[in-house]
Amino acid sequence: MVRPLDVLVCVKRVPAVGAEILLTADARAIDTRHLGFTIGPHEECAVEEAVRLVERAGGTAGVLTVGPPEADEQLRYALSMGADHAVRVHAPVADPDPEATAAAITSALRELPPYDLVLFGEASADAGHAQVGFRVACALRRPVVGGVKGIEVDADRVRLRREAPEGAEVHEAPLPAVAAVLEGLNLPRYPTIRGRLRAKKAVVRVVEAPQPVGGLRTLRLRHRSEAHAETIVLGRGAAAAPAVADVLAELGVVR
Amino acid sequence: MVLTVVERDGEGRLTAESAEVLAAARDLAEELGVPVAAVAVGETGDLPEDLAKQGVAQVHLLQHELLADGGPACTGEALAGLVADLRPTAVLAADSDRSTEAMAWAAARVGVPLATACTAIRPGSGDDEWEVTRERSGGILLEDAVLDAPIRFATLRPGAPSPSETAAADEVTVHVVVPELDAAVPRARLVDRQPRAAGMTLATAPVVVAGGRGVGSAEGYAVLEELAGLIGGAVGCSRVATNNGWRPHSDQVGLTGTRISPDLYVACGISGATQHWVGCMNARAILAINTDPEAPMVTRATWAVIGDVHEVLPAVVEELRRRSGR
Ligand SMILES: Cc1cc2nc3c(=O)[nH]c(=O)nc-3n(C[C@H](O)[C@H](O)[C@H](O)COP(=O)(O)OP(=O)(O)OC[C@H]3O[C@@H](n4cnc5c(N)ncnc54)[C@H](O)[C@@H]3O)c2cc1C
Ligand SMILES: Nc1ncnc2c1ncn2[C@@H]1O[C@H](COP(=O)(O)O)[C@@H](O)[C@H]1O
């Protein structure tokens, strides 16, 4: 049976880093002066899934972030992918600790109209605390499944597929429920021009929520020390094939 | 007490990751002058024997019918109850999906922070303030952070310095704990499990031949498949390949794909962006094939061939065939 669904996806604005990461002078954060911003791939899949679920069943796909005004850019990206409405929980800092983030989302969810399904990424792309979704589910006493790679809603229940060391598992939960999803759940669409225009005009609802500071405080970031030996160039183009074959033979991998 | 969450494998034996966490717990407990206790879900089985070897003399076994199929959230609820009773100094677990999820729920229920993906944990000078080092952005960055809590919850990444030797425990005391779990609370339940198909996986293959944007198309992977076949490897890819629909996501190497540590990684037309690099940086050796000699994958590789994958790979395959007479 299909019934309309209200789905909400939580997304985080994160720096889109390239091959080198620069740190700020106090080393507390990534230097973002020359970087763009994005949402993590897990969250992109979560947005795509919400849009697909609603395309199938009807209802609404919402997107929520906890962040400063600049984070509207990421909400608009989700809107351009097909989300229907966007909420920003105002946070003065760009990267709140996970307890503060979870507290803000929990209190916003208590104020907002009810959602059948709240989707998170398994882990945020920068901090990777891997816990905000579980904290919110715990506070709201909702069922939660992590590592989700498949979602099927049937009337008042949701079936969630995940990989486990023993094999593929299916978990079933009554709605309303929470899921933390993984990239690979689907192939996210690229926003259409129409989607982008619609997103540009959309109104982002801004709400305030208490964000008690949690007990995890960043002192400094540092690069993992990486010693690279000089690269040995085996040659150019097809002419390098014998040298490559020699290396493979030396490694003992040729069957 | 340093309470350590341990997991068992399909045969019911302590997992290698759990043994590593126990070693870290022992070091920490010794520094603090407190004992180590383990906590696990389910029946006794071989656990006392395995724990004795780790020098652990106490285990709490969480047993409840809801735990059988209740998943990590349910385990987390039971763990929170035990923590409230025992008031340990710290609660440690491996950084596996299952343990991290249970720890996240338990920390939320107890009302304390949780430091995940830690590579080190050090009791600090302040009463409640400890210092942890944790991986960020998939491990390319490390974060030193203060963990300020009366009970310190942390999950540990594998690969800590090799476990210190320890004297075996003479006897392991097993405490069976039946947690209070309200059956009326809505929960997710495991309803089906399909065993994994046997065979080589990306995560365990000794050689991985991976292709990125430079491969250019789904068809372009045929020659990578061929090379992988000749050198006993699996095929992998970058996120660009996945996003273009050239390869399934299960082939993706990287932060949001699979992290691999093969003996040899052959990176074909892959630039080496941070999020890809963290997936392959533990390879013993890397061979990069790329048109750009300045690509980060090339400058970090053991060996490189500067050139077009469409020319280099067929030539390598042909050379290998010629040498083996096939
Ligand atoms: C939060 C986050 C998570 C991510 N997770 C992952 C992840 O898990 N895995 C992942 O791979 N990426 C991930 N990415 C994406 C990552 O940032 C890069 O965009 C991606 O890895 C680039 O893939 P690529 O190297 O194939 O493409 P490009 O960066 O475009 O590089 C292509 C390379 O191929 C070379 N080339 C081009 N043509 C040829 C040719 N004919 N012959 C030889 N060489 C050629 C070029 O010189 C270049 O070096 C993530 C990104 C974010 C923001
Ligand atoms: N600032 C934020 N705003 C909204 N959602 C967030 C925020 N931070 C984290 N999340 C969500 O929580 C998930 C897990 O984050 P983390 O616990 O930081 O790894 C992310 O994938 C997001 O779905």
XYZ file of C-alpha atoms and ligand atoms in Angstrom:
657
model
C 0.000 0.000 0.000
C 1.326 3.437 -0.849
C 0.558 6.423 1.297
C 2.057 9.910 1.198
C 5.324 10.240 3.094
C 6.979 13.167 4.748
C 10.733 12.703 4.628
C 13.410 14.989 6.053
C 17.113 14.833 5.189
C 19.814 16.359 7.401
C 22.779 17.757 5.480
C 25.988 19.512 6.485
C 27.958 22.210 4.650
C 31.534 20.984 4.295
C 34.594 22.289 2.427
C 35.224 20.633 -0.943
C 38.898 19.830 -0.492
C 41.217 18.792 -3.289
C 44.450 16.830 -3.176
C 46.121 19.195 -0.666
C 44.436 20.455 2.482
C 45.558 23.774 3.952
C 44.905 24.567 7.595
C 44.150 27.916 9.217
C 46.955 29.670 11.137
C 45.644 28.386 14.489
C 45.288 24.896 12.935
C 41.779 24.524 14.307
C 40.092 24.248 10.946
C 40.600 23.771 7.240
C 41.548 27.001 5.467
C 38.526 27.498 3.237
C 39.456 30.859 1.692
C 40.049 29.257 -1.685
C 37.612 26.375 -1.459
C 34.059 25.734 -2.516
C 31.569 23.946 -0.295
C 29.436 20.883 -0.741
C 27.404 18.247 1.078
C 28.845 14.802 1.653
C 28.151 11.975 -0.814
C 26.186 9.978 1.768
C 23.903 12.959 2.271
C 23.566 13.531 -1.466
C 22.253 9.964 -1.736
C 19.921 10.631 1.183
C 18.457 13.650 -0.644
C 18.063 11.623 -3.838
C 16.334 8.816 -1.935
C 13.933 11.233 -0.232
C 13.017 12.762 -3.588
C 12.463 9.305 -5.129
C 10.375 8.045 -2.199
C 8.138 11.097 -2.493
C 7.942 10.842 -6.290
C 6.589 7.328 -5.785
C 4.347 7.781 -2.764
C 3.498 11.482 -2.712
C 4.142 13.653 0.318
C 7.061 16.001 0.892
C 10.852 15.850 0.925
C 12.411 18.375 3.263
C 16.026 19.207 3.902
C 17.527 20.608 7.097
C 20.926 21.911 8.092
C 22.414 23.282 11.276
C 24.739 26.059 10.265
C 25.466 29.698 9.479
C 23.611 31.614 6.711
C 26.156 30.467 4.091
C 24.813 26.919 4.549
C 21.687 28.039 2.607
C 23.792 27.309 -0.481
C 23.756 23.584 0.368
C 20.028 23.651 1.150
C 19.418 25.236 -2.259
C 21.465 22.509 -3.899
C 19.183 19.921 -2.293
C 16.149 21.925 -3.424
C 17.529 21.944 -6.965
C 17.716 18.137 -6.786
C 13.986 18.094 -6.079
C 13.509 18.642 -2.348
C 10.333 20.583 -1.579
C 11.294 22.738 1.362
C 14.324 23.702 3.405
C 14.988 24.532 7.045
C 18.127 26.029 8.520
C 18.682 25.792 12.235
C 20.800 28.815 12.895
C 24.223 28.014 14.318
C 26.878 30.661 14.795
C 29.715 28.231 14.020
C 30.318 26.191 10.889
C 31.284 22.928 12.579
C 29.403 22.418 15.856
C 30.316 19.393 17.966
C 28.079 16.331 17.479
C 26.155 16.717 20.742
C 25.302 20.320 19.878
C 24.294 19.365 16.337
C 22.111 16.522 17.571
C 20.500 18.716 20.227
C 19.702 21.383 17.628
C 18.185 18.868 15.202
C 16.215 17.161 17.982
C 14.642 20.373 19.213
C 13.899 21.525 15.658
C 12.170 18.199 14.972
C 10.004 18.705 18.046
C 8.861 22.075 16.661
C 8.460 21.207 12.986
C 5.493 19.241 11.602
C 6.042 15.481 12.089
C 8.143 13.481 9.604
C 7.663 9.788 8.817
C 11.291 9.250 7.988
C 14.362 11.290 8.921
C 17.487 10.515 6.888
C 21.090 11.192 7.859
C 24.397 10.417 6.247
C 26.351 7.645 7.954
C 29.073 10.182 8.721
C 29.681 13.827 7.869
C 32.333 14.312 5.180
C 34.666 16.499 7.238
C 34.321 15.646 10.940
C 33.065 12.077 10.467
C 31.731 11.652 14.000
C 29.315 8.975 12.749
C 26.831 9.631 15.522
C 24.464 12.549 14.955
C 21.687 10.359 13.487
C 21.844 7.867 16.344
C 21.830 10.645 18.927
C 18.731 12.212 17.403
C 16.959 8.837 17.192
C 17.826 8.123 20.823
C 16.524 11.499 22.001
C 13.286 11.103 20.041
C 12.947 7.393 20.940
C 12.704 6.432 17.306
C 13.896 3.211 15.695
C 17.142 3.717 13.784
C 19.244 1.681 11.376
C 22.703 2.696 10.141
C 24.755 1.818 7.062
C 21.591 1.760 4.973
C 21.859 0.863 1.286
C 18.211 0.208 0.485
C 14.898 1.715 1.632
C 11.414 0.372 1.004
C 8.329 1.850 2.618
C 5.199 -0.241 2.937
C 2.244 1.443 4.651
C 3.414 2.120 8.193
C 6.650 0.155 8.076
C 10.004 0.689 6.489
C 12.450 -2.018 5.397
C 16.102 -1.004 5.501
C 18.873 -2.983 3.843
C 22.482 -2.895 5.032
C 25.735 -4.836 4.738
C 27.083 -6.552 7.842
C 30.129 -8.756 8.370
C 27.876 -11.839 8.098
C 26.148 -10.702 4.904
C 23.311 -8.489 3.688
C 20.707 -7.727 6.347
C 17.173 -6.396 6.173
C 15.836 -4.532 9.190
C 12.225 -3.558 9.603
C 10.925 -0.666 11.666
C 7.596 1.016 12.302
C 7.284 4.636 11.121
C 8.268 7.212 12.183
C 11.850 6.024 11.876
C 15.408 7.257 11.369
C 18.048 5.935 8.989
C 21.724 6.770 8.429
C 22.530 6.011 4.801
C 25.601 5.240 2.719
C 26.695 6.332 -0.724
C 25.724 3.627 -3.205
C 22.102 3.668 -2.007
C 21.314 5.208 -5.399
C 22.909 7.310 -8.128
C 22.060 10.937 -7.308
C 20.733 13.027 -10.191
C 22.292 16.230 -11.410
C 20.072 19.230 -10.784
C 18.179 20.435 -13.848
C 18.114 24.082 -14.894
C 14.474 24.204 -13.892
C 15.402 22.749 -10.523
C 18.068 25.387 -10.052
C 15.718 28.225 -10.896
C 13.093 26.886 -8.492
C 15.716 26.522 -5.757
C 16.946 30.079 -6.249
C 13.475 31.442 -5.594
C 12.606 29.139 -2.684
C 12.412 30.506 0.841
C 14.618 28.878 3.454
C 12.873 28.711 6.780
C 15.248 29.723 9.569
C 14.628 28.455 13.083
C 16.482 28.915 16.341
C 17.270 26.017 18.640
C 19.308 25.632 21.790
C 22.742 24.132 21.147
C 24.360 23.224 24.432
C 28.075 22.788 23.788
C 29.118 19.153 24.030
C 32.196 17.613 25.577
C 34.341 17.148 22.491
C 36.488 20.200 21.749
C 38.940 20.451 18.877
C 42.408 21.580 19.935
C 44.156 21.379 16.590
C 44.183 19.622 13.257
C 47.359 18.256 11.762
C 48.473 16.353 8.711
C 49.291 12.723 9.102
C 52.995 12.419 8.466
C 53.490 10.788 5.118
C 56.895 9.856 3.884
C 56.900 9.375 0.133
C 59.895 7.890 -1.497
C 60.679 9.431 -4.871
C 58.455 7.991 -7.616
C 60.282 5.747 -10.070
C 59.106 6.616 -13.577
C 59.084 3.402 -15.590
C 58.668 5.171 -18.900
C 56.253 6.905 -21.226
C 53.364 5.421 -23.137
C 53.307 1.910 -24.570
C 57.092 1.757 -24.541
C 56.957 1.356 -20.732
C 55.221 -2.051 -20.999
C 58.356 -4.228 -20.595
C 59.441 -2.239 -17.526
C 55.935 -2.637 -16.041
C 56.006 -6.378 -16.743
C 59.416 -6.583 -15.004
C 58.010 -4.866 -11.893
C 54.972 -7.147 -11.841
C 57.208 -10.206 -12.209
C 59.468 -8.963 -9.419
C 56.442 -8.522 -7.153
C 55.445 -12.098 -7.955
C 51.889 -11.171 -8.900
C 51.889 -12.456 -12.487
C 49.915 -15.679 -12.674
C 37.252 0.337 35.341
C 37.887 0.486 31.618
C 34.870 -1.203 30.076
C 35.585 -2.635 26.621
C 32.913 -3.656 24.139
C 34.030 -6.829 22.355
C 32.664 -8.508 19.252
C 32.843 -12.115 18.080
C 33.236 -13.447 14.544
C 31.085 -16.038 12.770
C 32.847 -18.838 14.669
C 32.203 -17.157 18.001
C 35.835 -16.148 18.513
C 37.013 -12.722 19.616
C 37.639 -10.534 16.548
C 41.132 -9.194 15.853
C 39.797 -5.637 16.203
C 38.420 -6.437 19.650
C 41.779 -7.900 20.697
C 43.423 -4.644 19.590
C 40.994 -2.561 21.600
C 41.583 -4.756 24.645
C 45.321 -4.119 24.309
C 44.694 -0.366 24.264
C 42.318 -0.750 27.221
C 45.008 -2.635 29.174
C 47.545 0.144 28.629
C 45.042 2.787 29.660
C 43.856 0.819 32.691
C 47.408 0.273 33.862
C 48.147 3.976 33.642
C 45.016 4.708 35.648
C 45.458 1.836 38.104
C 42.035 0.345 37.363
C 40.928 -3.054 35.979
C 39.727 -3.879 32.465
C 36.318 -5.502 32.044
C 34.778 -6.705 28.812
C 31.163 -6.509 27.711
C 29.605 -8.627 24.983
C 26.177 -9.619 23.763
C 24.960 -13.213 23.889
C 26.013 -16.595 25.218
C 29.253 -17.415 27.036
C 30.740 -19.704 24.358
C 34.524 -19.478 24.008
C 34.665 -15.921 25.280
C 36.163 -16.640 28.751
C 38.980 -18.595 27.094
C 39.683 -15.835 24.552
C 39.490 -13.096 27.176
C 41.801 -14.933 29.591
C 44.498 -14.830 26.910
C 44.002 -11.060 26.782
C 44.500 -10.811 30.530
C 40.869 -9.827 31.107
C 39.341 -11.344 34.259
C 35.813 -9.985 34.062
C 33.124 -10.066 31.412
C 29.573 -8.783 31.418
C 27.283 -10.661 29.075
C 24.194 -8.807 27.967
C 21.382 -11.291 27.439
C 17.850 -10.426 26.383
C 15.584 -11.799 23.691
C 15.264 -8.337 22.115
C 19.049 -8.220 21.612
C 18.997 -11.162 19.209
C 17.553 -9.099 16.368
C 17.420 -5.613 17.858
C 20.538 -4.336 16.101
C 23.119 -1.842 17.384
C 20.578 0.648 18.782
C 19.173 -2.033 21.060
C 22.682 -3.078 22.119
C 23.390 0.595 22.814
C 20.354 0.825 25.090
C 21.514 -2.245 27.038
C 25.069 -0.882 27.202
C 23.820 2.429 28.572
C 22.065 0.574 31.395
C 25.235 -1.332 32.270
C 27.324 1.854 32.191
C 24.874 3.574 34.535
C 25.305 0.668 36.991
C 29.060 0.226 36.745
C 30.103 3.882 36.270
C 33.341 2.941 34.458
C 36.118 5.484 33.903
C 36.023 4.838 30.177
C 34.091 2.791 27.636
C 36.085 1.662 24.600
C 35.068 -0.188 21.442
C 36.432 -0.976 18.007
C 35.550 1.491 15.264
C 33.351 -1.062 13.457
C 29.949 0.066 12.141
C 28.130 -2.044 14.679
C 30.109 -0.995 17.745
C 30.187 2.670 16.769
C 26.428 2.712 16.329
C 25.872 1.016 19.699
C 28.331 3.435 21.325
C 26.599 6.453 19.732
C 23.238 5.370 21.110
C 24.698 4.544 24.550
C 26.612 7.833 24.796
C 23.461 9.728 23.841
C 21.424 7.848 26.436
C 24.051 8.382 29.181
C 24.383 12.028 28.110
C 28.110 12.118 27.399
C 30.270 12.844 24.339
C 31.702 10.117 22.134
C 35.019 10.374 20.310
C 34.971 8.103 17.259
C 37.808 6.997 14.962
C 40.441 7.533 17.646
C 44.067 6.597 17.130
C 45.110 7.522 20.669
C 43.504 8.290 24.002
C 45.374 9.903 26.907
C 44.147 10.687 30.403
C 44.706 14.413 30.893
C 45.676 16.511 33.860
C 42.234 18.047 34.352
C 39.728 15.973 36.346
C 37.419 15.113 33.506
C 39.511 16.303 30.586
C 41.251 13.656 28.567
C 42.920 14.141 25.220
C 42.197 12.037 22.153
C 43.605 11.943 18.663
C 41.054 11.048 16.021
C 40.962 10.706 12.271
C 39.152 13.318 10.222
C 38.360 13.558 6.532
C 38.930 9.830 6.283
C 42.288 9.862 8.024
C 44.202 12.338 5.899
C 43.941 14.737 8.826
C 44.345 14.023 12.517
C 42.467 15.984 15.148
C 43.682 16.434 18.714
C 40.648 17.052 20.882
C 39.650 17.339 24.502
C 37.160 14.740 25.653
C 35.524 16.344 28.651
C 33.195 13.918 30.416
C 32.800 11.957 33.630
C 32.724 8.730 31.561
C 34.844 8.754 28.398
C 33.349 6.967 25.409
C 35.694 6.314 22.500
C 35.954 4.021 19.481
C 39.413 3.075 18.258
C 40.646 2.724 14.691
C 42.524 -0.455 13.871
C 46.281 -0.357 13.350
C 47.324 0.862 16.775
C 50.913 0.013 17.699
C 51.226 -3.745 18.041
C 49.499 -5.000 21.174
C 51.715 -5.336 24.222
C 52.250 -8.842 25.597
C 50.215 -9.641 28.640
C 49.980 -12.309 31.294
C 46.889 -14.459 30.874
C 44.153 -14.136 33.473
C 43.796 -17.199 35.731
C 40.068 -17.095 35.771
C 37.397 -15.104 33.994
C 34.334 -14.147 35.979
C 31.205 -14.048 33.838
C 28.413 -11.725 34.942
C 25.189 -12.327 33.089
C 23.284 -9.059 32.812
C 19.663 -8.968 31.742
C 19.086 -5.373 30.641
C 15.801 -3.627 31.187
C 14.435 -3.111 27.708
C 10.929 -1.785 27.360
C 9.192 -4.025 24.830
C 6.734 -1.224 24.015
C 9.433 1.099 22.635
C 9.387 1.125 18.816
C 12.550 -0.578 17.496
C 14.040 -1.807 14.268
C 14.262 -5.600 13.989
C 16.504 -7.750 11.855
C 14.110 -9.746 9.641
C 16.404 -11.273 7.024
C 20.065 -12.070 6.453
C 21.646 -13.310 3.209
C 25.120 -14.819 3.656
C 27.829 -13.128 1.661
C 28.848 -14.784 -1.605
C 32.270 -16.395 -1.396
C 35.133 -15.183 -3.570
C 37.604 -12.357 -3.787
C 36.389 -8.969 -2.664
C 37.806 -5.540 -3.304
C 38.654 -5.261 0.384
C 40.701 -8.460 0.514
C 42.244 -8.705 -2.979
C 46.069 -8.771 -2.961
C 46.130 -6.654 -6.125
C 43.640 -3.994 -7.177
C 43.543 -2.495 -10.670
C 41.471 0.681 -10.481
C 40.338 3.152 -13.094
C 39.156 6.752 -12.892
C 38.017 9.483 -15.229
C 40.955 8.747 -17.505
C 39.409 5.393 -18.482
C 36.705 7.373 -20.228
C 33.819 4.890 -20.471
C 32.298 1.701 -19.070
C 33.767 -0.242 -22.024
C 37.185 1.148 -21.159
C 37.291 -1.138 -18.111
C 37.577 -4.297 -20.243
C 41.348 -3.952 -20.425
C 41.518 -3.333 -16.653
C 39.524 -6.550 -16.133
C 41.964 -8.324 -18.378
C 45.016 -7.034 -16.523
C 43.386 -7.845 -13.170
C 42.812 -11.406 -14.402
C 46.465 -11.770 -15.370
C 47.818 -10.557 -12.029
C 45.228 -12.081 -9.694
C 43.509 -8.863 -8.795
C 40.124 -7.214 -8.396
C 38.920 -4.159 -10.313
C 38.276 -0.921 -8.478
C 37.352 2.618 -9.490
C 37.147 6.258 -8.440
C 33.978 8.119 -7.598
C 33.931 9.758 -11.006
C 33.538 6.294 -12.537
C 30.739 5.428 -10.112
C 28.937 8.722 -10.671
C 29.117 8.264 -14.430
C 27.565 4.836 -14.067
C 30.663 3.127 -15.531
C 31.096 0.884 -12.470
C 28.918 -0.174 -9.519
C 29.488 1.626 -6.225
C 30.795 -1.622 -4.724
C 33.943 -1.080 -6.842
C 34.632 2.392 -5.465
C 37.847 2.923 -3.535
C 37.985 5.802 -1.084
C 36.476 7.675 1.807
C 32.899 6.812 0.891
C 33.800 3.594 -0.882
C 36.030 0.759 0.287
C 39.339 1.231 2.054
C 41.870 -1.243 0.808
C 45.393 -2.308 1.720
C 46.549 -4.552 -1.151
C 50.140 -5.480 -1.905
C 49.829 -3.587 -5.173
C 47.452 -0.844 -6.292
C 47.414 0.013 -9.981
C 45.779 3.435 -10.395
C 44.798 4.125 -14.011
C 43.678 7.653 -14.892
C 43.028 8.557 -11.263
C 44.221 11.960 -10.028
C 44.595 11.036 -6.359
C 42.141 13.439 -4.702
C 42.256 13.278 -0.912
C 39.028 11.335 -0.654
C 40.339 8.716 -3.052
C 43.814 8.670 -1.533
C 42.565 7.751 1.955
C 41.094 4.589 0.440
C 44.363 3.368 -1.093
C 47.099 4.968 1.011
C 47.649 1.724 2.912
C 48.633 -0.160 -0.240
C 52.145 -1.617 0.054
C 53.043 -0.341 -3.431
C 51.331 1.845 -6.018
C 51.744 1.910 -9.780
C 50.182 5.022 -11.317
C 49.369 5.329 -14.996
C 48.492 8.907 -15.870
C 48.980 11.445 -18.645
C 49.832 14.090 -16.040
C 53.242 13.690 -14.379
C 52.182 16.199 -11.710
C 49.009 14.340 -10.645
C 49.121 13.689 -6.872
C 48.663 9.964 -7.488
C 51.801 9.997 -9.638
C 53.940 11.971 -7.188
C 52.887 9.662 -4.333
C 53.224 6.404 -6.262
C 56.046 3.880 -6.023
C 56.192 3.558 -9.809
C 54.585 5.572 -12.573
C 54.034 5.377 -16.277
C 53.334 8.711 -17.925
C 50.913 8.105 -20.713
C 47.412 7.414 -21.974
C 45.791 4.395 -20.255
C 44.348 3.390 -23.645
C 47.867 2.901 -24.984
C 49.717 1.740 -21.869
C 47.314 -0.917 -20.587
C 46.877 -2.880 -23.851
C 50.667 -2.858 -24.267
C 51.187 -4.170 -20.720
C 48.572 -6.907 -21.220
C 50.192 -7.902 -24.493
C 53.648 -7.985 -22.916
C 52.430 -10.186 -20.041
C 50.734 -12.573 -22.491
C 53.830 -12.727 -24.672
C 56.032 -13.572 -21.692
C 53.737 -16.299 -20.406
C 53.183 -17.691 -23.899
C 49.405 -17.289 -23.693
C 33.124 13.964 0.856
C 33.673 13.390 -0.425
C 33.898 12.017 -0.482
C 34.460 11.445 -1.625
N 34.685 10.091 -1.632
C 35.356 9.573 -2.693
C 35.680 8.165 -2.732
O 35.332 7.371 -1.836
N 36.392 7.720 -3.786
C 36.797 8.532 -4.810
O 37.443 8.049 -5.745
N 36.456 9.830 -4.811
C 35.744 10.363 -3.775
N 35.407 11.694 -3.836
C 35.658 12.453 -5.070
C 37.080 12.975 -5.186
O 37.157 14.238 -4.566
C 37.486 13.129 -6.668
O 36.541 13.938 -7.309
C 37.598 11.814 -7.416
O 38.347 10.877 -6.670
C 38.260 12.059 -8.746
O 38.227 10.900 -9.527
P 39.273 10.697 -10.704
O 40.644 10.694 -10.147
O 38.830 9.519 -11.486
O 39.013 11.958 -11.630
P 39.888 13.263 -11.866
O 40.214 13.921 -10.584
O 39.201 14.052 -12.904
O 41.250 12.709 -12.426
C 41.403 12.083 -13.637
C 42.878 11.782 -13.827
O 43.044 11.008 -14.996
C 44.107 11.534 -15.763
N 43.798 11.211 -17.175
C 42.866 11.768 -17.967
N 42.831 11.145 -19.147
C 43.747 10.168 -19.088
C 44.169 9.162 -19.999
N 43.613 9.029 -21.209
N 45.146 8.320 -19.606
C 45.710 8.436 -18.371
N 45.342 9.354 -17.493
C 44.373 10.203 -17.842
C 44.158 13.002 -15.464
O 45.461 13.502 -15.660
C 43.751 13.013 -13.983
O 44.881 12.893 -13.135
C 34.783 12.263 -2.719
C 34.509 13.630 -2.672
C 33.954 14.194 -1.550
C 33.664 15.666 -1.513
N 25.561 20.673 10.912
C 24.726 19.696 10.511
N 23.500 19.995 10.029
C 22.637 19.032 9.627
N 22.919 17.738 9.661
C 24.130 17.364 10.132
C 25.091 18.310 10.587
N 26.182 17.634 10.998
C 25.924 16.324 10.806
N 24.678 16.151 10.285
C 24.024 14.895 9.875
O 24.515 13.832 10.664
C 25.219 12.891 9.860
C 26.354 12.307 10.639
O 27.251 13.317 11.011
P 28.483 13.061 11.989
O 27.938 12.453 13.229
O 29.124 14.393 12.187
O 29.395 12.123 11.234
C 25.598 13.668 8.616
O 25.806 12.825 7.494
C 24.379 14.551 8.442
O 23.306 13.833 7.861
